Amino acid sequence: MYLPPVFREDQIGLLHDLIRTHPLATLVTAGPGGLMANLIPFLFYPDEGEHGTLRAHLSRGNPQWKELAQADECMVVFQGANGYITPSWYQTKKETGKVVPTWNFVTVHAWGTPCMQEDPAWLSSHLHDLTYSQEHARVPPWKIEDAPADFIATQMKAIIGLEIAVGRMEGKWKVSQNRPQVDRLGVVEGLRAQGEPSRVMADLVAQRAKDA
């Protein structure tokens, strides 16, 4: 990933929070079949392994799992808040006019060794964890046991599990750190005026402006 020092995020807690908050990620492989990328929901276990463990599952109809079975490494890209930044928000525009648009974003890239999982017990545990992560706050929460057992068994035969031992992780928080303080404050004001969902990015820019 292109990562200028001003945008590098090394606070591991922030990286982990983004992964948990935005679990739908792009799984990337490069194998005999060429480059492949698919959006897959992941669960992250930060205390397992040196840099944590990612778990997910793929449809057996998805050819990427066969690439993963032969791969030494894969990459997972988690995308957080993002938004267009108009130069009209910059005080510098009024002073010099030497400004251009940009796009702010936060992202985490994780690289690791993939391992395919076909054990029914592993799959069952993973599916229960994944379901709980999305359903526990709902009233009432849906549970796997709500569906007929034979139906679930058939569905499980159509998927294969994926476990990735994370070897390294990088975070990029491009939130206007390269702009003068007065321009950053203009970005915050402009984003907040747009309402949701721009307020999330506004808060990110404001926090970095405060820390500057």
XYZ file of N, CA and C in Angstrom:
636
model
N 0.849 -1.190 0.000
C 0.000 0.000 0.000
C 0.886 1.242 0.000
N 0.531 2.214 -0.816
C 1.210 3.506 -0.798
C 0.882 4.168 0.531
N 1.917 4.451 1.321
C 1.675 4.879 2.699
C 2.636 5.993 3.118
N 2.345 7.243 2.732
C 3.160 8.359 3.209
C 3.145 8.408 4.734
N 4.275 8.748 5.353
C 4.355 8.745 6.821
C 3.260 9.556 7.507
N 2.831 10.663 6.895
C 1.824 11.513 7.535
C 0.483 10.803 7.687
N 0.244 9.793 6.853
C -1.032 9.072 6.900
C -0.933 7.709 7.596
N 0.255 7.319 8.010
C 0.426 6.009 8.643
C -0.245 5.983 10.017
N -1.000 4.920 10.266
C -1.632 4.733 11.572
C -1.061 3.485 12.230
N -0.362 3.681 13.352
C 0.287 2.570 14.039
C -0.400 2.175 15.340
N -1.462 2.869 15.724
C -2.167 2.501 16.957
C -2.980 1.236 16.696
N -2.480 0.123 17.200
C -3.070 -1.176 16.880
C -4.530 -1.256 17.311
N -4.880 -0.573 18.386
C -6.269 -0.579 18.837
C -7.210 0.027 17.814
N -6.769 1.092 17.130
C -7.593 1.718 16.099
C -7.765 0.794 14.903
N -6.695 0.079 14.547
C -6.776 -0.869 13.433
C -7.768 -1.978 13.758
N -7.674 -2.508 14.961
C -8.586 -3.578 15.377
C -10.031 -3.087 15.417
N -10.229 -1.860 15.887
C -11.590 -1.311 15.950
C -12.196 -1.184 14.557
N -11.397 -0.749 13.590
C -11.918 -0.617 12.225
C -12.334 -1.973 11.678
N -11.519 -2.998 11.918
C -11.845 -4.343 11.438
C -13.154 -4.829 12.045
N -13.332 -4.593 13.337
C -14.560 -5.040 13.996
C -15.778 -4.245 13.524
N -15.587 -2.960 13.278
C -16.702 -2.093 12.890
C -17.091 -2.269 11.426
N -16.122 -2.648 10.599
C -16.358 -2.812 9.155
C -15.893 -4.209 8.730
N -16.621 -5.243 9.127
C -16.164 -6.620 8.901
C -16.226 -7.101 7.456
N -16.991 -6.420 6.599
C -17.059 -6.831 5.197
C -15.824 -6.302 4.484
N -14.942 -7.218 4.067
C -13.644 -6.822 3.523
C -13.388 -7.476 2.172
N -12.423 -6.921 1.458
C -12.033 -7.465 0.157
C -10.898 -8.458 0.345
N -11.153 -9.703 -0.005
C -10.161 -10.771 0.074
C -9.454 -10.869 -1.274
N -8.131 -10.705 -1.268
C -7.360 -10.648 -2.513
C -6.358 -11.793 -2.568
N -6.336 -12.490 -3.708
C -5.356 -13.549 -3.943
C -4.718 -13.358 -5.312
N -3.506 -13.880 -5.454
C -2.810 -13.879 -6.741
C -2.249 -15.273 -6.942
N -2.873 -16.055 -7.819
C -2.459 -17.438 -8.022
C -2.490 -17.824 -9.480
N -2.516 -19.118 -9.753
C -2.550 -19.604 -11.136
C -3.720 -19.041 -11.936
N -4.803 -18.749 -11.261
C -5.971 -18.201 -11.946
C -5.917 -16.699 -12.121
N -4.799 -16.085 -11.720
C -4.658 -14.639 -11.801
C -5.130 -13.957 -10.533
N -5.244 -12.656 -10.593
C -5.731 -11.892 -9.442
C -7.214 -12.151 -9.226
N -7.603 -12.375 -7.970
C -9.010 -12.546 -7.617
C -9.311 -11.708 -6.388
N -10.513 -11.144 -6.353
C -10.943 -10.343 -5.210
C -12.427 -10.556 -4.977
N -12.789 -10.782 -3.719
C -14.190 -10.973 -3.348
C -14.470 -10.289 -2.022
N -15.681 -9.757 -1.893
C -16.123 -9.197 -0.620
C -16.612 -10.324 0.282
N -16.001 -10.418 1.468
C -16.290 -11.500 2.409
C -16.416 -10.911 3.817
N -17.423 -11.298 4.610
C -17.475 -10.855 6.011
C -16.502 -11.671 6.865
N -15.715 -10.969 7.677
C -14.701 -11.615 8.508
C -14.977 -11.404 9.988
N -14.477 -12.342 10.780
C -14.388 -12.181 12.225
C -12.909 -12.104 12.579
N -12.577 -11.248 13.544
C -11.183 -11.056 13.922
C -10.980 -11.452 15.374
N -9.936 -12.249 15.598
C -9.586 -12.715 16.942
C -8.185 -12.179 17.266
N -8.090 -11.001 17.890
C -6.794 -10.342 18.078
C -5.831 -11.077 18.997
N -6.342 -11.929 19.872
C -5.479 -12.607 20.841
C -4.973 -13.962 20.355
N -5.327 -14.337 19.139
C -4.874 -15.619 18.592
C -3.769 -15.373 17.567
N -2.579 -15.875 17.846
C -1.452 -15.667 16.945
C -0.729 -14.364 17.241
N 0.388 -14.163 16.544
C 1.243 -12.997 16.797
C 0.525 -11.680 16.502
N -0.229 -11.644 15.397
C -0.926 -10.420 15.001
C -2.430 -10.627 14.862
N -2.930 -11.702 15.429
C -4.356 -11.978 15.349
C -4.701 -12.981 14.263
N -5.942 -13.425 14.276
C -6.440 -14.409 13.308
C -7.766 -13.934 12.727
N -7.902 -14.083 11.411
C -9.146 -13.758 10.714
C -9.842 -15.049 10.319
N -11.170 -15.082 10.476
C -11.932 -16.267 10.077
C -13.117 -15.841 9.217
N -13.414 -16.686 8.230
C -14.523 -16.410 7.314
C -14.918 -17.718 6.650
N -15.832 -17.637 5.700
C -16.177 -18.811 4.898
C -16.528 -18.354 3.490
N -16.340 -19.263 2.550
C -16.628 -18.997 1.148
C -17.558 -20.064 0.609
N -18.315 -19.696 -0.400
C -19.109 -20.686 -1.122
C -18.171 -21.633 -1.864
N -18.497 -22.900 -1.871
C -17.677 -23.845 -2.631
C -17.767 -23.571 -4.134
N -18.772 -22.809 -4.526
C -18.872 -22.413 -5.920
C -17.932 -21.279 -6.288
N -17.312 -20.671 -5.288
C -16.376 -19.570 -5.506
C -14.984 -20.150 -5.762
N -14.427 -19.988 -6.960
C -13.128 -20.596 -7.268
C -11.971 -20.043 -6.448
N -12.182 -18.941 -5.757
C -11.082 -18.366 -4.991
C -10.610 -19.279 -3.870
N -11.499 -20.130 -3.345
C -11.066 -20.987 -2.240
C -9.995 -21.965 -2.698
N -10.045 -22.374 -3.961
C -9.018 -23.281 -4.481
C -7.681 -22.557 -4.630
N -7.742 -21.276 -4.955
C -6.519 -20.472 -5.004
C -5.935 -20.332 -3.595
N -6.806 -20.108 -2.627
C -6.357 -19.965 -1.245
C -5.722 -21.242 -0.719
N -6.263 -22.373 -1.135
C -5.747 -23.664 -0.667
C -4.305 -23.885 -1.101
N -3.880 -23.201 -2.166
C -2.520 -23.361 -2.679
C -1.627 -22.160 -2.366
N -2.204 -21.123 -1.769
C -1.473 -19.868 -1.581
C -0.663 -19.851 -0.291
N 0.489 -19.198 -0.357
C 1.297 -18.977 0.834
C 0.872 -17.707 1.560
N 0.217 -16.801 0.816
C -0.175 -15.528 1.408
C -1.395 -14.977 0.683
N -2.198 -14.235 1.416
C -3.325 -13.508 0.831
C -3.416 -12.159 1.536
N -4.239 -11.284 1.007
C -4.411 -9.960 1.595
C -5.893 -9.689 1.812
N -6.206 -9.031 2.916
C -7.583 -8.650 3.217
C -7.612 -7.143 3.450
N -8.506 -6.451 2.743
C -8.591 -4.994 2.807
C -9.896 -4.583 3.486
N -9.773 -3.920 4.623
C -10.928 -3.410 5.364
C -11.046 -1.910 5.115
N -12.215 -1.477 4.678
C -12.441 -0.075 4.339
C -13.381 0.568 5.343
N -12.930 1.651 5.956
C -13.760 2.376 6.905
C -14.418 3.584 6.274
N -14.599 4.626 7.071
C -15.248 5.842 6.584
C -14.443 6.465 5.453
N -15.147 7.092 4.510
C -14.482 7.788 3.414
C -15.400 8.890 2.905
N -14.823 9.822 2.167
C -15.653 10.896 1.637
C -14.882 11.881 0.785
N -15.577 12.460 -0.169
C -15.012 13.480 -1.054
C -14.769 14.769 -0.275
N -13.624 15.396 -0.546
C -13.268 16.656 0.110
C -13.139 17.745 -0.951
N -14.068 18.680 -0.957
C -14.018 19.774 -1.922
C -13.039 20.855 -1.465
N -12.238 21.398 -2.378
C -11.313 22.470 -1.993
C -12.032 23.756 -1.594
N -13.315 23.825 -1.862
C -14.090 25.005 -1.458
C -14.127 25.171 0.055
N -13.822 24.092 0.787
C -13.819 24.164 2.251
C -12.518 24.736 2.803
N -11.496 24.855 1.966
C -10.180 25.296 2.429
C -10.089 26.822 2.491
N -9.559 27.334 3.587
C -9.243 28.758 3.675
C -8.188 29.121 2.636
N -7.300 28.187 2.332
C -6.244 28.422 1.350
C -6.812 28.778 -0.018
N -7.980 28.283 -0.337
C -8.605 28.614 -1.627
C -8.827 30.119 -1.741
N -9.280 30.719 -0.655
C -9.539 32.160 -0.662
C -8.241 32.962 -0.735
N -7.164 32.391 -0.190
C -5.906 33.128 -0.098
C -5.062 33.018 -1.357
N -4.983 31.816 -1.931
C -4.105 31.606 -3.091
C -4.790 30.944 -4.274
N -5.867 30.222 -4.032
C -6.522 29.468 -5.100
C -5.789 28.197 -5.479
N -4.646 27.933 -4.843
C -3.829 26.772 -5.198
C -4.275 25.544 -4.400
N -5.428 25.034 -4.758
C -5.997 23.873 -4.069
C -6.692 22.979 -5.082
N -6.798 21.707 -4.752
C -7.489 20.734 -5.604
C -8.324 19.810 -4.716
N -9.301 19.119 -5.308
C -10.100 18.168 -4.519
C -9.279 16.951 -4.102
N -9.792 16.225 -3.138
C -9.185 14.956 -2.740
C -10.268 14.063 -2.156
N -9.840 12.888 -1.708
C -10.770 11.934 -1.094
C -10.141 11.438 0.198
N -10.826 11.619 1.301
C -10.352 11.113 2.587
C -10.861 9.694 2.820
N -10.077 8.907 3.539
C -10.495 7.532 3.835
C -9.644 6.959 4.949
N -10.155 5.891 5.556
C -9.374 5.104 6.504
C -9.474 3.643 6.081
N -8.348 2.942 6.157
C -8.329 1.557 5.696
C -7.282 0.756 6.461
N -7.501 -0.536 6.541
C -6.536 -1.468 7.131
C -6.289 -2.588 6.134
N -5.015 -2.857 5.870
C -4.629 -3.987 5.029
C -3.981 -5.041 5.923
N -4.427 -6.268 5.797
C -3.864 -7.375 6.577
C -3.372 -8.456 5.624
N -2.151 -8.929 5.854
C -1.579 -10.016 5.068
C -1.401 -11.230 5.971
N -1.597 -12.404 5.420
C -1.425 -13.589 6.241
C -1.448 -14.873 5.449
N -1.256 -15.954 6.179
C -1.230 -17.288 5.581
C -2.611 -17.921 5.677
N -3.220 -18.272 4.531
C -4.566 -18.858 4.559
C -4.543 -20.351 4.830
N -5.566 -20.823 5.516
C -5.735 -22.256 5.770
C -7.218 -22.577 5.625
N -7.545 -23.474 4.709
C -8.944 -23.831 4.492
C -9.406 -24.810 5.566
N -10.648 -24.655 6.000
C -11.206 -25.469 7.075
C -12.475 -26.176 6.593
N -12.448 -27.506 6.637
C -13.609 -28.294 6.208
C -14.265 -29.052 7.354
N -13.664 -29.003 8.534
C -14.198 -29.716 9.690
C -15.567 -29.157 10.077
N -16.604 -29.993 10.159
C -17.951 -29.517 10.506
C -17.998 -28.777 11.839
N -17.215 -29.231 12.816
C -17.211 -28.568 14.121
C -16.651 -27.152 14.006
N -15.592 -26.990 13.208
C -15.014 -25.656 12.991
C -16.037 -24.747 12.320
N -16.678 -25.260 11.277
C -17.669 -24.470 10.553
C -18.841 -24.075 11.450
N -19.305 -25.013 12.255
C -20.427 -24.734 13.144
C -20.068 -23.639 14.142
N -18.882 -23.738 14.732
C -18.435 -22.732 15.690
C -18.313 -21.367 15.025
N -17.733 -21.354 13.831
C -17.568 -20.097 13.099
C -18.914 -19.457 12.772
N -19.849 -20.262 12.285
C -21.155 -19.725 11.906
C -21.922 -19.205 13.118
N -21.778 -19.880 14.251
C -22.426 -19.388 15.471
C -21.810 -18.048 15.897
N -20.478 -17.948 15.819
C -19.817 -16.693 16.186
C -20.215 -15.566 15.236
N -20.234 -15.867 13.948
C -20.575 -14.852 12.955
C -22.015 -14.382 13.126
N -22.911 -15.336 13.339
C -24.315 -14.985 13.549
C -24.483 -14.137 14.808
N -23.826 -14.530 15.879
C -23.927 -13.778 17.132
C -23.428 -12.343 16.956
N -22.341 -12.178 16.188
C -21.764 -10.844 16.016
C -22.743 -9.866 15.381
N -23.659 -10.369 14.569
C -24.607 -9.504 13.872
C -26.010 -9.516 14.482
N -26.321 -10.548 15.240
C -27.691 -10.713 15.735
C -27.890 -10.404 17.215
N -26.802 -10.388 17.999
C -26.977 -10.343 19.456
C -27.700 -9.089 19.946
N -27.615 -7.989 19.197
C -28.262 -6.751 19.641
C -29.696 -6.619 19.131
N -30.141 -7.571 18.317
C -31.498 -7.506 17.769
C -32.509 -8.128 18.741
N -33.745 -7.679 18.642
C -34.805 -8.209 19.513
C -35.977 -8.664 18.651
N -36.207 -9.998 18.602
C -35.351 -11.055 19.152
C -34.233 -11.390 18.167
N -33.100 -11.895 18.653
C -32.022 -12.267 17.744
C -32.323 -13.582 17.032
N -31.969 -13.640 15.744
C -32.104 -14.903 15.021
C -30.961 -15.816 15.421
N -31.247 -17.092 15.582
C -30.242 -18.090 15.931
C -30.249 -19.189 14.880
N -29.095 -19.810 14.699
C -28.995 -20.903 13.733
C -29.999 -21.998 14.058
N -30.225 -22.215 15.345
C -31.155 -23.258 15.775
C -32.605 -22.948 15.397
N -32.868 -21.726 14.962
C -34.221 -21.381 14.524
C -34.574 -22.049 13.196
N -33.564 -22.442 12.442
C -33.783 -23.105 11.155
C -33.732 -24.618 11.343
N -34.407 -25.387 10.490
C -34.368 -26.852 10.600
C -32.938 -27.376 10.503
N -32.601 -28.346 11.337
C -31.242 -28.884 11.391
C -30.793 -29.454 10.053
N -31.686 -30.150 9.350
C -31.291 -30.739 8.076
C -31.025 -29.656 7.022
N -31.750 -28.553 7.117
C -31.531 -27.431 6.200
C -30.157 -26.812 6.436
N -29.811 -26.587 7.706
C -28.503 -26.025 8.045
C -27.390 -26.962 7.602
N -27.586 -28.261 7.797
C -26.571 -29.242 7.396
C -26.317 -29.172 5.897
N -27.377 -29.009 5.127
C -27.235 -28.902 3.674
C -26.501 -27.617 3.297
N -26.850 -26.523 3.967
C -26.191 -25.246 3.693
C -24.696 -25.312 4.013
N -24.348 -25.991 5.100
C -22.946 -26.074 5.498
C -22.111 -26.867 4.506
N -22.732 -27.813 3.836
C -22.001 -28.591 2.834
C -21.622 -27.748 1.622
N -22.268 -26.601 1.486
C -22.027 -25.739 0.327
C -20.969 -24.672 0.590
N -20.372 -24.686 1.789
C -19.361 -23.679 2.113
C -18.086 -24.342 2.616
N -17.023 -23.550 2.646
C -15.752 -24.014 3.193
C -15.176 -22.892 4.048
N -14.587 -23.255 5.179
C -14.068 -22.255 6.103
C -12.694 -21.746 5.708
N -12.387 -20.552 6.169
C -11.089 -19.927 5.907
C -10.550 -19.327 7.200
N -9.315 -19.664 7.512
C -8.624 -19.089 8.665
C -7.320 -18.477 8.179
N -7.073 -17.230 8.566
C -5.862 -16.530 8.139
C -5.067 -16.108 9.365
N -3.859 -16.642 9.487
C -2.947 -16.212 10.541
C -2.284 -14.921 10.062
N -2.652 -13.803 10.672
C -2.168 -12.503 10.205
C -0.678 -12.357 10.506
N 0.091 -12.059 9.460
C 1.528 -11.882 9.612
C 1.937 -10.431 9.765
N 1.174 -9.551 9.136
C 1.436 -8.118 9.276
C 0.174 -7.335 8.941
N 0.156 -6.101 9.411
C -1.033 -5.270 9.260
C -0.596 -3.815 9.115
N -1.240 -3.093 8.205
C -0.940 -1.679 8.019
C -2.232 -0.874 8.048
N -2.164 0.306 8.645
C -3.314 1.193 8.675
C -2.999 2.512 8.005
N -3.942 3.020 7.243
C -3.790 4.322 6.583
C -4.997 5.184 6.925
N -4.735 6.289 7.612
C -5.771 7.243 7.994
C -5.509 8.536 7.212
N -6.083 8.656 6.034
C -5.909 9.868 5.219
C -7.058 10.812 5.559
N -6.828 11.662 6.544
C -7.897 12.522 7.065
C -7.416 13.972 7.169
N -6.851 14.459 6.063
C -6.465 15.872 5.910
C -5.270 16.296 6.756
N -4.434 15.333 7.220
C -3.276 15.707 8.034
C -2.266 16.547 7.259
N -2.299 16.484 5.917
C -1.340 17.215 5.087
C -1.784 18.649 4.794
N -2.898 19.075 5.374
C -3.411 20.424 5.166
C -3.114 21.305 6.383
N -2.997 22.630 6.168
C -2.844 23.543 7.306
C -4.033 23.422 8.259
N -3.802 23.785 9.497
C -4.847 23.648 10.511
C -6.140 24.356 10.111
N -6.030 25.542 9.537
C -7.223 26.296 9.166
C -8.021 25.576 8.086
N -7.324 24.872 7.190
C -8.021 24.099 6.160
C -8.712 22.886 6.771
N -8.061 22.262 7.736
C -8.666 21.106 8.404
C -9.972 21.500 9.091
N -9.954 22.642 9.738
C -11.170 23.098 10.415
C -12.275 23.382 9.404
N -11.895 23.867 8.229
C -12.877 24.078 7.172
C -13.472 22.773 6.684
N -12.644 21.739 6.608
C -13.122 20.413 6.206
C -14.116 19.875 7.234
N -13.785 20.022 8.500
C -14.685 19.553 9.566
C -16.036 20.252 9.467
N -16.009 21.559 9.303
C -17.254 22.326 9.212
C -18.068 21.905 7.990
N -17.379 21.736 6.853
C -18.075 21.355 5.632
C -18.692 19.973 5.711
N -17.950 19.027 6.264
C -18.465 17.664 6.392
C -19.656 17.609 7.341
N -19.554 18.305 8.449
C -20.657 18.274 9.421
C -21.920 18.916 8.852
N -21.746 19.892 7.986
C -22.902 20.542 7.372
C -23.649 19.598 6.435
N -22.950 18.569 5.949
C -23.579 17.599 5.046
C -24.434 16.582 5.791
N -24.267 16.496 7.121
C -25.031 15.527 7.897
C -24.448 14.135 7.793
N -25.243 13.144 8.191
C -24.796 11.756 8.116
C -24.775 11.313 6.656
N -23.818 10.435 6.247
C -22.785 9.797 7.080
C -21.475 10.574 7.149
N -21.457 11.826 6.641
C -20.218 12.600 6.606
C -19.690 12.945 7.992
N -20.540 12.877 9.010
C -20.118 13.244 10.360
C -19.036 12.307 10.902
N -19.030 11.072 10.463
C -17.993 10.141 10.928
C -16.624 10.623 10.467
N -16.507 10.981 9.189
C -15.242 11.500 8.684
C -14.913 12.840 9.327
N -15.926 13.672 9.552
C -15.695 14.959 10.215
C -15.048 14.757 11.581
N -15.516 13.778 12.322
C -14.958 13.500 13.648
C -13.511 13.019 13.547
N -13.211 12.220 12.520
C -11.842 11.736 12.331
C -10.896 12.888 12.021
N -11.322 13.784 11.133
C -10.501 14.945 10.790
C -10.328 15.844 12.012
N -11.402 16.054 12.757
C -11.350 16.915 13.939
C -10.391 16.367 14.989
N -10.405 15.062 15.185
C -9.526 14.455 16.181
C -8.067 14.650 15.816
N -7.729 14.443 14.531
C -6.339 14.617 14.114
C -5.930 16.088 14.151
N -6.870 16.982 13.854
C -6.567 18.407 13.946
C -6.284 18.796 15.396
N -7.029 18.195 16.312
C -6.838 18.455 17.739
C -5.483 17.948 18.211
N -5.049 16.802 17.666
C -3.793 16.186 18.086
C -2.576 16.855 17.461
N -2.797 17.658 16.418
C -1.672 18.249 15.676
C -0.898 19.256 16.532
